[in-house]
XYZ file of C-alpha atoms in Angstrom:
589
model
C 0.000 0.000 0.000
C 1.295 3.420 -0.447
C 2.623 5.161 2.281
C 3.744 8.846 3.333
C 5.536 9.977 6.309
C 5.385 13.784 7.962
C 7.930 14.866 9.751
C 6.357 17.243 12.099
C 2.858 17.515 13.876
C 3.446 20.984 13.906
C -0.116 22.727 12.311
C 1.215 22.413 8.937
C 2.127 18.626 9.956
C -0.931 18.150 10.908
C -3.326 19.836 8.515
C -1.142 17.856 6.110
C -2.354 14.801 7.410
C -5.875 15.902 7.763
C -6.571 16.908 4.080
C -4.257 13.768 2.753
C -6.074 11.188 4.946
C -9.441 12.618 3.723
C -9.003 12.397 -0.404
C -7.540 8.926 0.330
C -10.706 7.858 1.986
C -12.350 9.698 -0.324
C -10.522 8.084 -3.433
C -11.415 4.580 -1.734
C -14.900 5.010 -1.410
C -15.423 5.984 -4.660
C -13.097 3.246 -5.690
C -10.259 4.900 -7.636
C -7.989 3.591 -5.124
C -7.755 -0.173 -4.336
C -4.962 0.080 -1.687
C -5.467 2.088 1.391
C -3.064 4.711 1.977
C -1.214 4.744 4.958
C 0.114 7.961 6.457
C 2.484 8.385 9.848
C 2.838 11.276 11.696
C 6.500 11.749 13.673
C 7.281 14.135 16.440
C 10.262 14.706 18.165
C 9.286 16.489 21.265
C 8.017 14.764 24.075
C 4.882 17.437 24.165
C 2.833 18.172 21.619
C 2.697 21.364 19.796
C 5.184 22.865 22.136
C 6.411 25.106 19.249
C 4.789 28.338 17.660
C 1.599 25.931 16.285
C 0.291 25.707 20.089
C 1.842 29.072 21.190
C 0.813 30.841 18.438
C -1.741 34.090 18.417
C -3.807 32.199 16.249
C -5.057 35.482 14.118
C -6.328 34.236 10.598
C -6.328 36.842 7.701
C -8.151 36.892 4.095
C -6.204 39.268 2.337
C -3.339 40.272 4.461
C -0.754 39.000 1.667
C 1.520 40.568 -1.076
C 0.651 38.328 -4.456
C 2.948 35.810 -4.402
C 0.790 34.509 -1.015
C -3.053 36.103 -2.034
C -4.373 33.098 -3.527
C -3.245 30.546 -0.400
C -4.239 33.352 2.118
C -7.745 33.622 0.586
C -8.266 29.798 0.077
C -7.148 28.845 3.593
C -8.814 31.521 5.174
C -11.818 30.191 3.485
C -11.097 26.576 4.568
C -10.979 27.738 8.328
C -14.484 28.793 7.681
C -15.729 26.073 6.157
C -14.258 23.547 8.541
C -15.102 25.659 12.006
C -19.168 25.677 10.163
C -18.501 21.718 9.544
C -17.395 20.938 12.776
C -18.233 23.746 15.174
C -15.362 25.238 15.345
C -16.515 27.794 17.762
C -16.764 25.635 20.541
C -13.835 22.804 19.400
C -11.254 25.487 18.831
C -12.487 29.011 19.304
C -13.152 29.787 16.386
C -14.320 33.289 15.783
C -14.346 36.041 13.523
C -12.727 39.321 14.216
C -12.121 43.145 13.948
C -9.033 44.329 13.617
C -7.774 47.807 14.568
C -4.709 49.999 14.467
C -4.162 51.986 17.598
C -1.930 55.153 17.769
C -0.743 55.374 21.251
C 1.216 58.439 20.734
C -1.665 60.448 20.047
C -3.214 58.565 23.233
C -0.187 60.039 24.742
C -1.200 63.666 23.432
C -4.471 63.516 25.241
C -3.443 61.569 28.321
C -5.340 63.691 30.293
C -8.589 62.873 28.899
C -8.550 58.710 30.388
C -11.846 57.182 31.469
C -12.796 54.112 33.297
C -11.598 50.719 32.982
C -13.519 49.095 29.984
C -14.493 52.651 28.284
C -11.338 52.625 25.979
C -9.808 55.333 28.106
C -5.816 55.173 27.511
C -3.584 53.863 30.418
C -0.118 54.090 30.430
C 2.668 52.334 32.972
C 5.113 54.450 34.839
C 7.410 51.216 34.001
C 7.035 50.988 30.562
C 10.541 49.534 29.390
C 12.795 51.630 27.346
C 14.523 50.803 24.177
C 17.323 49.794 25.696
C 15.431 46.779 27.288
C 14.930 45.875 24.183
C 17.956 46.109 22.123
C 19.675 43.421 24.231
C 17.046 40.666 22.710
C 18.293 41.724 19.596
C 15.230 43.971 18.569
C 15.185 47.071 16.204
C 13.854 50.679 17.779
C 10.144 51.064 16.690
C 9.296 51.802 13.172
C 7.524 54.894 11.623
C 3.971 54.298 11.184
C 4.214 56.712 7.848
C 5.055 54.222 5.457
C 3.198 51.101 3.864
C 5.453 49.518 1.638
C 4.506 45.964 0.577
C 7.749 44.346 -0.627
C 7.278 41.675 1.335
C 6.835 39.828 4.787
C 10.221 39.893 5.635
C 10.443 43.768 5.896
C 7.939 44.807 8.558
C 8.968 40.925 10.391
C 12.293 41.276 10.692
C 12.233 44.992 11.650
C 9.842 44.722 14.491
C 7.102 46.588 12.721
C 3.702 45.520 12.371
C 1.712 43.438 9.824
C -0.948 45.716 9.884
C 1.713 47.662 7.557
C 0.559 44.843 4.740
C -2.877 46.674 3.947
C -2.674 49.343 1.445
C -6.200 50.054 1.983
C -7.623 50.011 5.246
C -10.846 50.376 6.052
C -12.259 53.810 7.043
C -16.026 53.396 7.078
C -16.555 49.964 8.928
C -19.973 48.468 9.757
C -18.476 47.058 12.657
C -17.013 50.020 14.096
C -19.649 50.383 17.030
C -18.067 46.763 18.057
C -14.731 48.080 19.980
C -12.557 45.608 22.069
C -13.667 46.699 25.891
C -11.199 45.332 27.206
C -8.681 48.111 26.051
C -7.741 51.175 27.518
C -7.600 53.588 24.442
C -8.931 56.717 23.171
C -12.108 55.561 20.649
C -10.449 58.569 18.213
C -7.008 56.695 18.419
C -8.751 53.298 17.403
C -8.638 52.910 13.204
C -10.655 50.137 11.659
C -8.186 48.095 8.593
C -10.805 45.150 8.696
C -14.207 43.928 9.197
C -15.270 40.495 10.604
C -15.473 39.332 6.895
C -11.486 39.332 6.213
C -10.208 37.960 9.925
C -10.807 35.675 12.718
C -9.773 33.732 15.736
C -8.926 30.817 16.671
C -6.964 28.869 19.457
C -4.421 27.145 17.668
C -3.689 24.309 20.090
C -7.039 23.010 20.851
C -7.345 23.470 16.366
C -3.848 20.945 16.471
C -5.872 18.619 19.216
C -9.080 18.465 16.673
C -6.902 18.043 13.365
C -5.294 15.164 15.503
C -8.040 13.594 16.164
C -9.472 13.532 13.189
C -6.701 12.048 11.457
C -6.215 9.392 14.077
C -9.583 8.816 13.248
C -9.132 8.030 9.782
C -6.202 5.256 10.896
C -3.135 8.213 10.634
C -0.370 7.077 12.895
C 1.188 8.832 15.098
C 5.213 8.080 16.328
C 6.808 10.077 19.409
C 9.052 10.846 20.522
C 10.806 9.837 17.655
C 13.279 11.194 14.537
C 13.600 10.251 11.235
C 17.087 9.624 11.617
C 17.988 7.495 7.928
C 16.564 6.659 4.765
C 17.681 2.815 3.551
C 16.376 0.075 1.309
C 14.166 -2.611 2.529
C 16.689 -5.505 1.460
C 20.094 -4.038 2.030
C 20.945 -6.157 -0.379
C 18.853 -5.160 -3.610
C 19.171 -1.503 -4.732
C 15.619 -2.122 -6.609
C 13.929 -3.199 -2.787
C 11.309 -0.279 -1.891
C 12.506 2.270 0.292
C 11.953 2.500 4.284
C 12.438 5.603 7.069
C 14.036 4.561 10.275
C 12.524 6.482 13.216
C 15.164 6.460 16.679
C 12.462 6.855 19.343
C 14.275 8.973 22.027
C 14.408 10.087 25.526
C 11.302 12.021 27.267
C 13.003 14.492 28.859
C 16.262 15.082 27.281
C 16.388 18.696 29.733
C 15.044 19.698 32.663
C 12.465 22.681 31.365
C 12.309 25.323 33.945
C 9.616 26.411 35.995
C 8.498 29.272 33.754
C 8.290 27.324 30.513
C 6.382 24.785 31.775
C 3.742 27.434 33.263
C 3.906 28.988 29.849
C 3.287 26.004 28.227
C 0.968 24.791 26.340
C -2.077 27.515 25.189
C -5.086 28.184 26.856
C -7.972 26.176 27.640
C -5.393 23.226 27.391
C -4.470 20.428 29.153
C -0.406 20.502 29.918
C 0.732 18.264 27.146
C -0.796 14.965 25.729
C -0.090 12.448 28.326
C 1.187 8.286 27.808
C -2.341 8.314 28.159
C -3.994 10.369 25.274
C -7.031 9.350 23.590
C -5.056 8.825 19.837
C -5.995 5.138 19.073
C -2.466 4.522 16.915
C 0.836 5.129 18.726
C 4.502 3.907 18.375
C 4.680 1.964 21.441
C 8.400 0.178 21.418
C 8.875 -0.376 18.077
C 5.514 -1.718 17.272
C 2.178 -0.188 16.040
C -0.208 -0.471 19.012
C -4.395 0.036 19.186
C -6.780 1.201 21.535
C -5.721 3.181 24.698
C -2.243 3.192 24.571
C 0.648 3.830 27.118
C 4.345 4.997 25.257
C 7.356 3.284 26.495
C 10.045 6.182 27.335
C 13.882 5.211 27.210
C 16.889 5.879 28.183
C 18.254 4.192 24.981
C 17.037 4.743 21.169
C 15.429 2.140 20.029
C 14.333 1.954 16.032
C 11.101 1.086 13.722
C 11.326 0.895 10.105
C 8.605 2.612 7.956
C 8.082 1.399 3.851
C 8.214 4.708 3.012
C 6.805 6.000 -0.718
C 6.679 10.169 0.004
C 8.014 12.557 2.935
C 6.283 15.653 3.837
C 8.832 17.694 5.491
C 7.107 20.349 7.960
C 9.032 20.333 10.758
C 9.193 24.276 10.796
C 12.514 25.482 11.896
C 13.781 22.462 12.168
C 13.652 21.567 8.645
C 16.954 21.784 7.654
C 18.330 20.053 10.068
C 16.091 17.250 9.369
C 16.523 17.423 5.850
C 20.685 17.198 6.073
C 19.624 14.440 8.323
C 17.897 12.216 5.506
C 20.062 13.400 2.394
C 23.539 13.881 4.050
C 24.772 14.353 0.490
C 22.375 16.970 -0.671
C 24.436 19.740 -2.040
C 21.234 22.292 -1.487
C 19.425 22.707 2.059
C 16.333 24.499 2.161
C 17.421 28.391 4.390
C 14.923 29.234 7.305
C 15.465 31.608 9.931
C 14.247 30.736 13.307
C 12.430 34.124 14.686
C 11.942 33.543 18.361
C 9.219 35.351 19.831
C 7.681 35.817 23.628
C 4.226 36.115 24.373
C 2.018 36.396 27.859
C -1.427 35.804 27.844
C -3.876 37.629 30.315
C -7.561 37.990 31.206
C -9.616 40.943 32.123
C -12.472 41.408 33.374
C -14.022 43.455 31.070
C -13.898 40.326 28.724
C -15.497 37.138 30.437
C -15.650 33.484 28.529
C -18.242 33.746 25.978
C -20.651 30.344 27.292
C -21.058 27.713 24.069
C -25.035 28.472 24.734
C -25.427 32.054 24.663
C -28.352 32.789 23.050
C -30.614 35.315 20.892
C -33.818 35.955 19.783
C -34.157 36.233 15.958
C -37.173 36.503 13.851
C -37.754 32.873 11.804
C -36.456 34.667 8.522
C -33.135 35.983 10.616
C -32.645 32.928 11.829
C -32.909 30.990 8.114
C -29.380 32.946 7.015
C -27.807 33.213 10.320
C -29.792 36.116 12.234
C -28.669 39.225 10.532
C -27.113 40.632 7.408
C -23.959 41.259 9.418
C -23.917 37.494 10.307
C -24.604 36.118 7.455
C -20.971 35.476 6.372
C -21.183 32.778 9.786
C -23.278 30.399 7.344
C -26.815 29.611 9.057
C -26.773 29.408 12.581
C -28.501 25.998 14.383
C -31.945 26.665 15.891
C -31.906 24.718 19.440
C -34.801 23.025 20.445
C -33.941 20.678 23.702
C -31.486 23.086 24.952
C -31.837 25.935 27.809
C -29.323 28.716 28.900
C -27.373 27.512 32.207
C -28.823 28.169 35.454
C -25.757 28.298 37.521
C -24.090 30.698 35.246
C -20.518 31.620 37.070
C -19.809 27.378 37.465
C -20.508 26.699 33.134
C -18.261 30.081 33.096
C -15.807 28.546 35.007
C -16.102 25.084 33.246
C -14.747 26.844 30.522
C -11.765 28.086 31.715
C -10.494 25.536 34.400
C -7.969 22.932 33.730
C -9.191 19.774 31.821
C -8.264 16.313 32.658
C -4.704 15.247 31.949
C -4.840 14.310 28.402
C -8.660 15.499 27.624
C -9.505 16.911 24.212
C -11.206 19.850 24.690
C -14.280 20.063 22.971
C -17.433 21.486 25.216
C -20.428 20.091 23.795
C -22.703 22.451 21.976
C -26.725 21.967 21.467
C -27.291 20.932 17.886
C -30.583 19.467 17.954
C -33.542 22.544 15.936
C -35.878 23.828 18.044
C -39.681 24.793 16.482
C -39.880 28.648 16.042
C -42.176 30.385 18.124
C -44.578 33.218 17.828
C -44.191 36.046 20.065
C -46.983 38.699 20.513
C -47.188 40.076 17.162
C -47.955 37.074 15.054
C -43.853 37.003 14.322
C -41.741 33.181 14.593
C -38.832 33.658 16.677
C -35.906 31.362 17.686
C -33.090 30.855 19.432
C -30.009 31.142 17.775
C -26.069 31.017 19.368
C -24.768 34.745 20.088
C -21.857 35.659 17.068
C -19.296 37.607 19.313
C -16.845 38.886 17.682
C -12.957 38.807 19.056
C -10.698 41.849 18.791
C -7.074 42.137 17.125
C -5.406 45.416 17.848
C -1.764 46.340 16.584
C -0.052 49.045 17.715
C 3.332 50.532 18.795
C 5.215 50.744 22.274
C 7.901 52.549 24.261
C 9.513 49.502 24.135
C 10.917 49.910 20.675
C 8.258 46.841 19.485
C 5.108 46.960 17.956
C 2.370 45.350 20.284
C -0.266 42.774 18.669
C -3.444 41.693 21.019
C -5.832 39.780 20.612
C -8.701 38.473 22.360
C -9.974 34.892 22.361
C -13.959 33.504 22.747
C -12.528 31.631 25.991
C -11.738 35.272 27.810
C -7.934 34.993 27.296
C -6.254 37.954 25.460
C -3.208 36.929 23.838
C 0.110 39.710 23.352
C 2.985 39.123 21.403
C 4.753 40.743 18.524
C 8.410 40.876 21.124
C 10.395 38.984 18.065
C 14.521 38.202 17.995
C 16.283 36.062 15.551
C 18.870 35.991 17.819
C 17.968 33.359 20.465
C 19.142 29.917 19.275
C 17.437 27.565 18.089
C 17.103 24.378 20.258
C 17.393 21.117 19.612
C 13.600 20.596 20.489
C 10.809 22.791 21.535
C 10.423 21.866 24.685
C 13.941 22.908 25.343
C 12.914 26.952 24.785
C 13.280 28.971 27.770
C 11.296 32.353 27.968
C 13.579 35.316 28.798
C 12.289 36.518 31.841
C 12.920 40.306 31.121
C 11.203 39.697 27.815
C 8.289 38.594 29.608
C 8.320 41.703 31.866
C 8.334 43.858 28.723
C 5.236 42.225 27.557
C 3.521 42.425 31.432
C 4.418 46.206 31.201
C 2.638 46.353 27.844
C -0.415 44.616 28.693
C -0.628 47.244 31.839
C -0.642 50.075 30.249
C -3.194 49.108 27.345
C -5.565 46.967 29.336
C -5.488 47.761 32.715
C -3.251 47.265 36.087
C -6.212 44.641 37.521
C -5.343 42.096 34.505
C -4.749 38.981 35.396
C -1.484 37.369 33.682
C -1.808 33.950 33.179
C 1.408 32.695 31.514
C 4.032 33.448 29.092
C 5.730 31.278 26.542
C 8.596 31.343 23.878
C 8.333 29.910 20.555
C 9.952 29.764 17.354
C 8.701 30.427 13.915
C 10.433 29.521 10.308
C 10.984 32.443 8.409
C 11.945 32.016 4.543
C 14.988 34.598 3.099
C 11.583 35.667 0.769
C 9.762 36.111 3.451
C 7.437 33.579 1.846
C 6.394 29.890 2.625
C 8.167 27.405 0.507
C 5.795 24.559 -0.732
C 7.649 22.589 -2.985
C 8.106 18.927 -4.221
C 11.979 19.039 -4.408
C 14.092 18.169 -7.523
C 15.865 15.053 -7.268
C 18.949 16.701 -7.621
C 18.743 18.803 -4.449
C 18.572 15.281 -2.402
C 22.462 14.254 -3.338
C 23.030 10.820 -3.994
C 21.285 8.512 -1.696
C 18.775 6.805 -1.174
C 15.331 7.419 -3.565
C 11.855 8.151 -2.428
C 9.755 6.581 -5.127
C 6.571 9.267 -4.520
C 9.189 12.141 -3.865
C 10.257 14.509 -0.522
C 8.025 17.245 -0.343
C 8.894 20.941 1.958
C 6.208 22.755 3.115
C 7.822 25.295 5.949
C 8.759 29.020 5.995
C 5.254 30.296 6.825
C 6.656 33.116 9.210
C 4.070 34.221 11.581
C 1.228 33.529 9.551
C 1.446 29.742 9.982
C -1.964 29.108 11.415
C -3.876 31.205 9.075
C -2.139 29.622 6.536
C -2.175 26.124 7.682
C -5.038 24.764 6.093
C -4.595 25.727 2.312
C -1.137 24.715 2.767
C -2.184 21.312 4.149
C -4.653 21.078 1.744
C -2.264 21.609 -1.418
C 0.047 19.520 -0.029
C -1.729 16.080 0.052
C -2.917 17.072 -2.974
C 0.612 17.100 -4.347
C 1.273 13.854 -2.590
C -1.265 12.122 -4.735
C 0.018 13.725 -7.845
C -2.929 16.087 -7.839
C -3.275 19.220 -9.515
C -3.232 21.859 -6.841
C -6.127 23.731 -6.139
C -4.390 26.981 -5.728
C -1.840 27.844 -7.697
C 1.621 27.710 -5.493
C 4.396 27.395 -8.200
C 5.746 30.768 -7.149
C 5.886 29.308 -3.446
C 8.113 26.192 -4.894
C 11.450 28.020 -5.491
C 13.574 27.683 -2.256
C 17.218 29.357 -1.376
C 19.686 26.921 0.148
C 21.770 27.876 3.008
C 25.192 26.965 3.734
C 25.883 23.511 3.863
């Protein structure tokens, strides 16, 4: 049968798997496919999504990309829809879509005089706020002019500390969903600028997304191995050239360092368990060197021990750690695909002036509303469910904190939602009404700091408000992600900042460090790579395929890169057009 390894379960890993596993079910039950296709997952971490695909803001854009990227940008972001209206997203993963605003702080700082209460966008600023000096020891770049909105490319504004918000040549002015401002930021309302509605970006929680696509896949018989690393590629008979080929995976150590205090607080996202447990609910596992079912338990050792995969095509998506496991498999390759691993510190916080938004909060909406989702401004949402059987909580503070208290060691999170269509009623007038789910919208804001960096918030459906946009290339990569260690002054920098803009009372609930794969283009590379660039070993009949580079707009761009990836695996026409994305620069080898 044919078979495909992915090195990585990383979101691009994993929406690789999703979309692959799904035409090859699809191509067997339509029959165009006798053989079922088997598909492994690897991981070398001991904790899943410890890297920026569980970390990660988790903002999703529409058309937030210069050309080269448009037509992925447009077709994932359209994916996330469709799958969060498939599979209600909002409750599984958070999904949610969003308003995004540019905030001036200096001319907040003009009118300081002029603040308000907490939650009536009145501006707030810290007597600590760090200088740039703070800054510049992390390797960080004083804070760019807001003037200028040149497009050349993602690497500019990334590498410079400036803000993506830089990428829109036209933002909006006039926005329908102006009246809908974040309350849980302390801000002038004249210093807020719309640059996009709820129809061009959303929200989601990229780690409990990574648990779903996981799931799902495992579902569909994907394998999972870890911790393990494809550590050589060899023939099946040593001793016939013309034997198929295999991947040996070296399963490896649990704990190969001691992670400190912090980074274990800081790790994993929110509403998440601490890391999938020898007990997680995946029913296909590595377990010592052998493919087990059911519930299983991994086997951690002191010593590697090895597993040989037939082995037809290899996804490599192991994000900045591509290159090194590329040189691993093709010692002899004279080209190595060049990414650049941009480390970057976030805290995440709560305030009260955002609270969880409950699974079941409800509306009234007149029969016709509720046919295309409850109002023209919801109607890109798709239809909203009517509930029948289902009533609002009585004990409203204990479903609130449900939500938002730690889930059982290994649980997926996935609150369950009413689905079942309740039969309209007629209020007073003669008019059918129903019940329909609440669409709140999240918040991004991007904006600028004494700090020398440019701030990006944003708030989540669970009640968590996520700040990051603190970026260095010049931390070093690790060997795994579990072995990143926040910088503790970093982490004050972003306290400082989420002080002044949302309040002194906030609550901070952790901070993290991850690392994202940035591309010399400042594009992802998707690519099938040339023979030739895999030196002189060992063939993969199906061909070694590089899908990394995606800077910080991996999640958003997960999906359509998944999807066009197994598509390319089964020597499928693509159904965006991503030639432009296939040329790579090599670094140094």
């Amino acid at each position: 049968m044919p078979t495909t390894v992915i090195l990585g379960t990383g979101i691009i890993g994993l929406s690789t798997a999703y979309y692959l596993s799904r035409f090859a079910e699809d191509e067997a039950t339509e029959g165009s496919q006798t053989e079922k296709h088997e598909i492994h997952l690897v991981e070398a971490t001991p904790e899943l999504f410890a890297s920026a695909s569980g970390k990660a803001a988790g903002f999703l854009a529409k058309d937030w990309f210069q050309p080269a990227v448009a037509p992925l940008g447009e077709f994932s972001f359209g994916l996330h829809r469709k799958l969060a209206e498939e599979h209600d997203g909002r409750s599984k993963w958070g999904w949610s879509e969003s308003t995004s605003y540019s905030l001036d702080r200096d001319d907040d700082e003009d009118d300081e005089d002029e603040e308000g209460e907490p939650g009536e966008l009145s501006a707030r600023h810290s007597p600590n706020s760090p200088s740039n000096e703070n800054i510049a020891d992390a390797g960080e770049t004083a804070r760019p002019s807001r003037s200028g909105r040149s497009r050349k490319s993602d690497l500019d504004w990334l590498m410079s500390g400036s803000s993506r918000s830089t990428l829109l040549d036209n933002p909006i002015v006039n926005s329908q969903d102006k009246g809908d401002l974040p309350r849980w930021l302390h801000a002038r309302r004249s210093s807020l600028q719309p640059i996009s509605d709820r129809a061009t970006t959303g929200q989601v929680d990229p780690y409990r997304l990574c648990q779903f696509l996981l799931q799902e896949s495992s579902a569909r018989g994907v394998k999972l191995h870890y911790p393990a690393r494809a550590s050589q590629l060899q023939h099946m008979d040593p001793n016939d050239p013309s034997s198929k080929t295999s991947l040996r995976l070296e399963f490896l150590d649990s704990d190969p360092k001691p992670i400190s205090e912090l980074e274990a607080r800081s790790s994993p996202n929110s509403l998440s368990p601490p890391a999938v447990p020898r007990d997680a609910p995946f029913p296909l596992l590595a377990v010592d060197g052998a493919i087990s079912d059911g519930n299983p338990t991994l086997s951690y050792r002191t010593n590697p021990r090895t597993l040989d995969i037939p082995c037809d095509s290899i996804v490599i998506a192991a994000g900045c750690w591509t290159p090194r496991v590329y040189r691993a498999l093709f010692p002899n390759a004279g080209r190595i695909p060049r990414v650049t691993a941009l480390a970057g510190h976030s805290i995440q916080l709560r305030s009260k002036h955002w609270p969880p938004i409950p699974p079941g909060d409800l509306r009234t909406v007149t029969q016709d509303a509720a046919k295309i989702g409850g109002a023209a401004s919801d109607t890109a949402s798709g239809p909203a469910d009517v509930s029948s059987d289902f009533s609002p909580p009585t004990d409203t503070a204990n479903h609130v904190a449900s939500l938002t208290s730690p889930k059982p060691s290994g649980a997926i999170d996935s609150p369950p939602v009413p689905t079942t269509r309740r039969d309209p009623e007629q209020n007073s007038s003669g008019v059918q009404t129903a019940l329909v789910p609440k669409l709140h919208s999240c918040h991004a804001v991007f904006t600028n700091d004494p700090a020398g960096y440019s701030p990006e918030i944003f708030s989540r459906l669970s009640g968590d408000i996520w700040l990051g946009g603190y970026n260095t290339s010049s931390i070093p990569l690790p060997p795994l992600a579990t072995q990143a260690t926040p910088h503790p002054s970093s982490i004050n920098v972003l306290i400082n900042t989420g002080k002044a803009l949302c309040g002194q009372d906030v609550e901070i609930i952790r901070g993290g460090l991850c690392f994202r794969p940035v591309a010399p283009t400042g594009r992802p590379v998707i690519a099938k790579v040339h023979e030739a660039d895999l030196g002189d070993g060992v063939r993969v009949g199906g061909g070694v395929f590089v899908a990394t580079g995606h800077g910080p707009w991996g999640i958003s761009l997960s999906l359509g890169t998944g999807h066009v990836v197994g598509e390319m695996v089964l020597g499928r026409e693509p159904s965006v057009d991503v030639k432009s994305l296939s040329v790579w620069e090599a670094q140094a080898v």
